[in-house]
Structures are given as C-alpha cells and as structure tokens.
Coordinates of C-alpha atoms in Angstrom, one line a residue:
M78 CA 2.7 21.0 8.0
T79 CA 5.3 22.5 5.7
S80 CA 6.9 21.4 2.5
G81 CA 10.0 19.9 4.1
Y82 CA 8.7 18.2 7.2
L83 CA 10.0 14.8 6.2
E84 CA 13.6 16.0 5.6
G85 CA 16.0 13.6 7.3
R86 CA 13.5 10.7 7.1
T87 CA 13.8 7.7 5.0
A88 CA 10.8 5.9 3.4
L89 CA 10.5 2.5 1.7
V90 CA 7.5 1.9 -0.5
T91 CA 7.0 -1.5 -1.8
G92 CA 5.4 -1.9 -5.3
S93 CA 6.2 1.7 -6.1
V94 CA 7.2 1.8 -9.8
S95 CA 3.6 2.4 -10.8
G96 CA 0.1 2.9 -9.6
I97 CA -0.8 3.8 -6.0
G98 CA 2.7 2.9 -4.7
F99 CA 4.3 5.3 -7.2
A100 CA 1.9 8.1 -6.1
V101 CA 2.6 7.5 -2.4
A102 CA 6.3 7.5 -3.0
Q103 CA 6.1 10.8 -4.9
A104 CA 4.0 12.4 -2.1
L105 CA 6.6 11.4 0.5
A106 CA 9.4 12.7 -1.8
S107 CA 7.6 16.1 -2.1
A108 CA 8.1 16.5 1.7
G109 CA 11.8 15.9 1.4
A110 CA 12.1 12.3 2.4
R111 CA 14.7 10.0 1.1
V112 CA 12.6 7.4 -0.9
G113 CA 13.4 3.8 -1.6
V114 CA 11.3 2.6 -4.5
H115 CA 10.7 -1.2 -5.0
G116 CA 9.2 -3.5 -7.5
L117 CA 9.7 -6.2 -10.1
A118 CA 10.9 -3.8 -12.7
T119 CA 13.2 -3.5 -15.7
P120 CA 16.3 -1.4 -15.3
D121 CA 14.6 1.4 -17.4
E122 CA 11.5 1.3 -15.2
A123 CA 13.6 1.4 -12.1
D124 CA 15.6 4.4 -13.4
R125 CA 12.5 6.3 -14.3
A126 CA 10.9 5.8 -10.9
V127 CA 14.1 6.9 -9.1
A128 CA 14.3 10.0 -11.4
A129 CA 10.7 10.8 -10.7
M130 CA 11.3 10.8 -6.9
R131 CA 14.2 13.1 -7.2
A132 CA 12.2 15.4 -9.4
A133 CA 9.4 15.5 -6.9
G134 CA 11.8 16.7 -4.2
A135 CA 13.3 13.6 -2.6
A136 CA 16.6 14.2 -0.8
D137 CA 17.8 11.0 -2.3
A138 CA 16.2 8.0 -4.1
R139 CA 17.2 4.5 -4.7
F140 CA 15.7 1.4 -6.3
F141 CA 15.4 -1.9 -4.3
A142 CA 14.6 -5.2 -5.9
G143 CA 13.0 -8.3 -4.3
D144 CA 10.3 -10.8 -5.0
L145 CA 7.9 -10.5 -2.1
R146 CA 6.8 -14.1 -2.5
D147 CA 10.3 -15.2 -1.3
P148 CA 11.1 -14.7 2.5
A149 CA 14.8 -14.7 1.7
A150 CA 14.4 -12.0 -0.9
I151 CA 12.4 -9.9 1.7
A152 CA 15.2 -10.3 4.2
G153 CA 17.7 -9.1 1.6
L154 CA 15.5 -6.2 0.7
M155 CA 15.1 -5.1 4.3
E156 CA 18.9 -5.5 5.1
A157 CA 19.7 -3.4 2.0
A158 CA 17.2 -0.7 3.1
E159 CA 18.7 -0.8 6.6
A160 CA 22.2 -0.3 5.2
W161 CA 20.9 2.7 3.3
G162 CA 19.7 4.3 6.5
G163 CA 16.8 2.2 7.6
P164 CA 13.1 3.1 6.9
D165 CA 11.5 5.6 9.2
I166 CA 8.4 5.2 7.0
L167 CA 7.4 1.9 5.6
V168 CA 4.5 1.6 3.1
N169 CA 3.5 -1.9 2.2
N170 CA 1.7 -1.3 -1.1
A171 CA 2.8 -4.2 -3.3
G172 CA -0.2 -6.5 -4.0
L173 CA -1.7 -9.1 -6.3
Q174 CA -5.2 -9.5 -7.4
K175 CA -7.0 -12.3 -9.3
T176 CA -10.7 -12.8 -9.6
A177 CA -12.0 -16.4 -9.6
R178 CA -14.9 -18.2 -8.1
F179 CA -14.2 -20.0 -4.8
S180 CA -14.1 -23.4 -6.5
E181 CA -11.8 -22.1 -9.2
V182 CA -9.0 -20.7 -7.0
T183 CA -5.9 -22.8 -7.4
D184 CA -3.3 -23.5 -4.7
D185 CA -0.8 -21.2 -6.6
N186 CA -3.4 -18.4 -6.7
W187 CA -4.0 -18.6 -3.0
D188 CA -0.3 -19.0 -2.0
D189 CA 0.9 -16.1 -4.2
L190 CA -1.8 -13.6 -3.0
I191 CA -1.4 -14.5 0.7
A192 CA 2.4 -14.3 0.3
V193 CA 2.6 -10.9 -1.3
N194 CA -0.5 -9.2 0.2
L195 CA -0.1 -10.4 3.8
S196 CA 3.0 -12.4 4.7
A197 CA 5.3 -9.9 3.1
A198 CA 3.8 -7.1 5.1
F199 CA 4.3 -9.1 8.3
R200 CA 8.0 -9.7 7.5
T201 CA 8.8 -6.1 6.6
M202 CA 6.9 -4.9 9.7
R203 CA 8.7 -7.4 11.9
H204 CA 12.0 -6.0 10.7
V205 CA 11.3 -2.2 11.0
L206 CA 9.0 -1.8 14.0
P207 CA 11.5 -2.5 16.8
R208 CA 14.0 -0.1 15.2
M209 CA 11.3 2.5 14.8
A210 CA 10.4 2.1 18.5
A211 CA 14.1 2.5 19.5
R212 CA 14.2 5.8 17.5
G213 CA 10.9 7.1 18.9
Y214 CA 9.4 7.7 15.5
G215 CA 8.1 5.4 12.8
R216 CA 5.2 5.2 10.4
V217 CA 3.9 2.0 8.9
I218 CA 1.2 2.6 6.3
N219 CA -0.4 -0.6 4.8
I220 CA -2.3 -0.2 1.6
A221 CA -5.1 -2.6 2.3
S222 CA -8.4 -2.3 0.4
V223 CA -12.1 -1.8 0.8
H224 CA -11.9 -5.5 0.6
G225 CA -10.2 -5.5 4.0
L226 CA -13.5 -4.2 5.4
V227 CA -16.2 -5.9 3.3
A228 CA -16.3 -8.9 0.9
S229 CA -17.1 -9.4 -2.7
E230 CA -17.7 -12.5 -4.7
A231 CA -14.9 -14.2 -6.7
K232 CA -12.1 -12.7 -4.6
A233 CA -11.5 -15.2 -1.8
P234 CA -7.7 -15.0 -1.6
Y235 CA -7.7 -11.2 -2.0
V236 CA -10.3 -10.6 0.6
A237 CA -8.7 -13.0 3.0
S238 CA -5.3 -11.3 2.6
K239 CA -6.7 -7.8 3.0
F240 CA -8.8 -8.6 6.1
G241 CA -5.7 -10.3 7.5
L242 CA -3.6 -7.1 6.7
V243 CA -6.1 -4.9 8.6
G244 CA -6.0 -7.3 11.6
L245 CA -2.3 -7.5 11.5
S246 CA -2.0 -3.7 11.5
K247 CA -4.3 -3.4 14.5
V248 CA -2.2 -5.8 16.6
A249 CA 1.1 -4.0 15.6
A250 CA -0.5 -0.6 16.4
L251 CA -1.4 -1.8 19.9
E252 CA 2.0 -3.4 20.6
F253 CA 3.9 -0.3 19.6
A254 CA 1.4 2.4 20.8
K255 CA 3.6 3.5 23.7
A256 CA 6.8 3.9 21.7
G257 CA 8.1 7.5 21.5
T258 CA 6.4 10.7 22.5
R259 CA 4.3 13.4 20.9
D260 CA 7.5 15.4 20.4
S261 CA 9.4 12.5 18.8
G262 CA 6.4 11.6 16.7
G263 CA 5.7 8.1 18.1
V264 CA 5.2 4.9 16.2
T265 CA 1.9 4.4 14.3
V266 CA 0.5 1.6 12.1
N267 CA -2.4 2.3 9.9
C268 CA -4.2 1.0 6.8
I269 CA -5.6 2.9 3.9
C270 CA -8.5 1.1 2.2
P271 CA -9.1 2.2 -1.3
G272 CA -12.1 1.4 -3.3
W273 CA -12.1 1.6 -7.1
T274 CA -8.9 3.5 -8.0
E275 CA -7.4 4.1 -11.5
T276 CA -4.6 1.5 -11.6
A277 CA -3.6 -1.4 -13.8
L278 CA -4.6 -3.8 -11.0
I279 CA -8.3 -3.4 -11.8
E280 CA -7.9 -3.3 -15.6
P281 CA -8.9 -7.0 -16.1
Q282 CA -12.2 -6.3 -14.2
I283 CA -12.9 -3.3 -16.4
Q284 CA -12.2 -5.2 -19.5
A285 CA -14.5 -8.0 -18.4
R286 CA -17.3 -5.5 -17.8
A287 CA -16.5 -3.8 -21.1
A288 CA -16.9 -7.1 -22.9
A289 CA -20.3 -7.6 -21.3
C290 CA -21.2 -4.1 -22.5
G291 CA -20.5 -4.7 -26.2
G292 CA -16.8 -3.7 -25.9
D293 CA -17.6 -0.2 -24.6
R294 CA -14.9 0.5 -22.0
D295 CA -16.6 3.6 -20.5
A296 CA -19.9 1.7 -20.1
G297 CA -18.0 -1.2 -18.5
T298 CA -16.3 1.2 -16.0
A299 CA -19.6 2.8 -15.2
D300 CA -21.2 -0.6 -14.6
L301 CA -18.4 -1.6 -12.3
L302 CA -18.7 1.6 -10.3
A303 CA -22.5 1.6 -10.1
E304 CA -22.4 -1.8 -8.4
K305 CA -20.4 -0.8 -5.4
Q306 CA -19.2 2.9 -5.2
P307 CA -22.0 5.4 -4.6
T308 CA -20.1 8.4 -5.9
R309 CA -19.6 6.5 -9.2
R310 CA -16.2 8.1 -9.4
M311 CA -12.8 6.5 -9.5
S312 CA -10.1 7.7 -7.1
D313 CA -6.9 9.0 -8.5
P314 CA -3.7 7.3 -7.0
R315 CA -2.5 10.8 -6.0
E316 CA -5.4 11.1 -3.6
I317 CA -4.1 8.0 -1.8
G318 CA -0.6 9.5 -1.8
L319 CA -1.7 12.6 -0.1
L320 CA -3.5 10.6 2.6
A321 CA -0.3 8.6 3.2
L322 CA 1.7 11.8 3.4
W323 CA -0.7 13.1 6.1
L324 CA -0.3 9.8 8.1
A325 CA 3.5 10.1 7.9
S326 CA 3.4 13.6 9.4
P327 CA 4.4 14.3 13.0
L328 CA 0.9 15.7 13.6
A329 CA -0.6 12.2 13.0
H330 CA 1.1 10.8 16.2
N331 CA -2.3 9.8 17.7
I332 CA -3.8 8.1 14.6
T333 CA -2.9 4.5 14.9
G334 CA -4.7 1.2 14.4
A335 CA -7.0 3.0 11.9
S336 CA -8.3 1.6 8.6
I337 CA -9.3 4.6 6.5
P338 CA -11.6 4.0 3.5
V339 CA -11.2 6.0 0.3
D340 CA -14.2 4.3 -1.3
G341 CA -16.8 6.8 -2.5
G342 CA -19.2 5.6 0.2
W343 CA -18.9 1.9 -0.5
T344 CA -18.6 0.9 3.1
A345 CA -21.2 3.4 4.3
Q346 CA -23.9 1.3 2.7

C-alpha cells in the first residue's frame, strides 16, 4: 500500500465529528480519499471536522447532516452524498449506547438504539451497495462492537442492535461477493468489533465505576477493564481507523463477511 491509494475514491463516515468515526475518517483522508463527515454537530464542530480531514490529506471534505433515527433524513443524506460523487467507501459508525437492566429499558430507548445502530446501517447500505456493484469496487465497513459477538448485562438494545449489524453485514457480503474483480477491487462488507475504546460513548460507564471506587476515575477505569478485557488496556480510536483503512484498500478484496474484534482478548475467553 502507498500513501495515495484511495485517491479518486469518496468515503462517507457516519458519526464522524468525534471518537472512532473521526479517527476512521482521518485515516481514510490520509490515503487521499474525498471524505464526507457526518453527525449531529454545531456549525463550528462541523467546520473543525472538515478542516481536520483536509489537513490529514483528504482530496476534498464536506459535512453532511442527518438524524439517523429518521428514514427521510437518511434518504436525504444519501442523495446528497450521491450528488457529491457517491460513496465508494461507506463506514457506518454512528451509534447510541445506554445501559439499563432489561426491565428498565423504555420503548424510546429501544427504538432509538435500534434505529441508529441497525436500521440506519441497513438503509445506507441498501442505497450504496448496488451502485458499488455497478462500479466493481466498494467497501462497507460497519463499526459494530464486541457486543455484536458476546453479550453483557444491562445492554439489551445495544447488544441486539450490534448482533443484528453483524448478521446484516454477513448477508450483504454474500449477496455482493461476486461483484467486481480482483483488479477492480470487488465489493466487500465487514464489521469491526471494538472492545473498550477511549471515546465519550463509554464515559458514563467509567463514571459509574469511579463512583463505586470512591470517585477515583483511574480505579474505575481499571475495574471496568479487569472485568472483560484481558490486556487491561483501552484501545485508541486511531487503531480502529488504521484497521478500517486496511479494509478499504484494494488488497483487501477477499476479506468480506468478517467481524474483526479489537478487544484485548475479550472474545478469546
């Protein structure tokens, strides 16, 4: 691989103004892709994200809005992205998380998590995959979770949505496996399944553990890691970004239908 191997390609990364999505978008930008960033962001946040993509090496960058709980908003997002050139690379990263015991999950909790974490990915994939197949190249990278492979208590909607995303990705991978060639790059659909990663999404869980440890955040983080992640180390979002960059490369034409854990040994237990 060389530093410009995504030149001429266009990527759309949902939920990419911060966290894992931002790191993935930056990684794709570093290989010369045009990068569409997306999120529920203020104008300043959107401008900063676009500027960061250009600074990382993106041939061009643009911000796209759209509430992924709303099918009409998703349709508008995808039409706007298509008018901009159409995604050759789609990364479904946007996600919601809320911890609650099974009996405490509300209908709104359930509906919002399923809508953003699963249904939105179905709708974006349904839009782009036939177009990718017609071009002979396409990459769909779904940021699932270790909770798409194993379950934990107090996360029923989240686990259900991520298991669903892994299954959805496998079906799409099979249906589009014959599209394109090795030379064109083919069309692949894969999941990345992070364990504990340093993002704002898990901050409420860290704070809850810290409170149980007398307010000591470091102790709370250590307690959280010790329960599930054998390395007892958090992942950095940039590590996820580099894996996504590899999956987007032409050399990854035969990696499809995979769910790759980045979990410090969590699912090896």
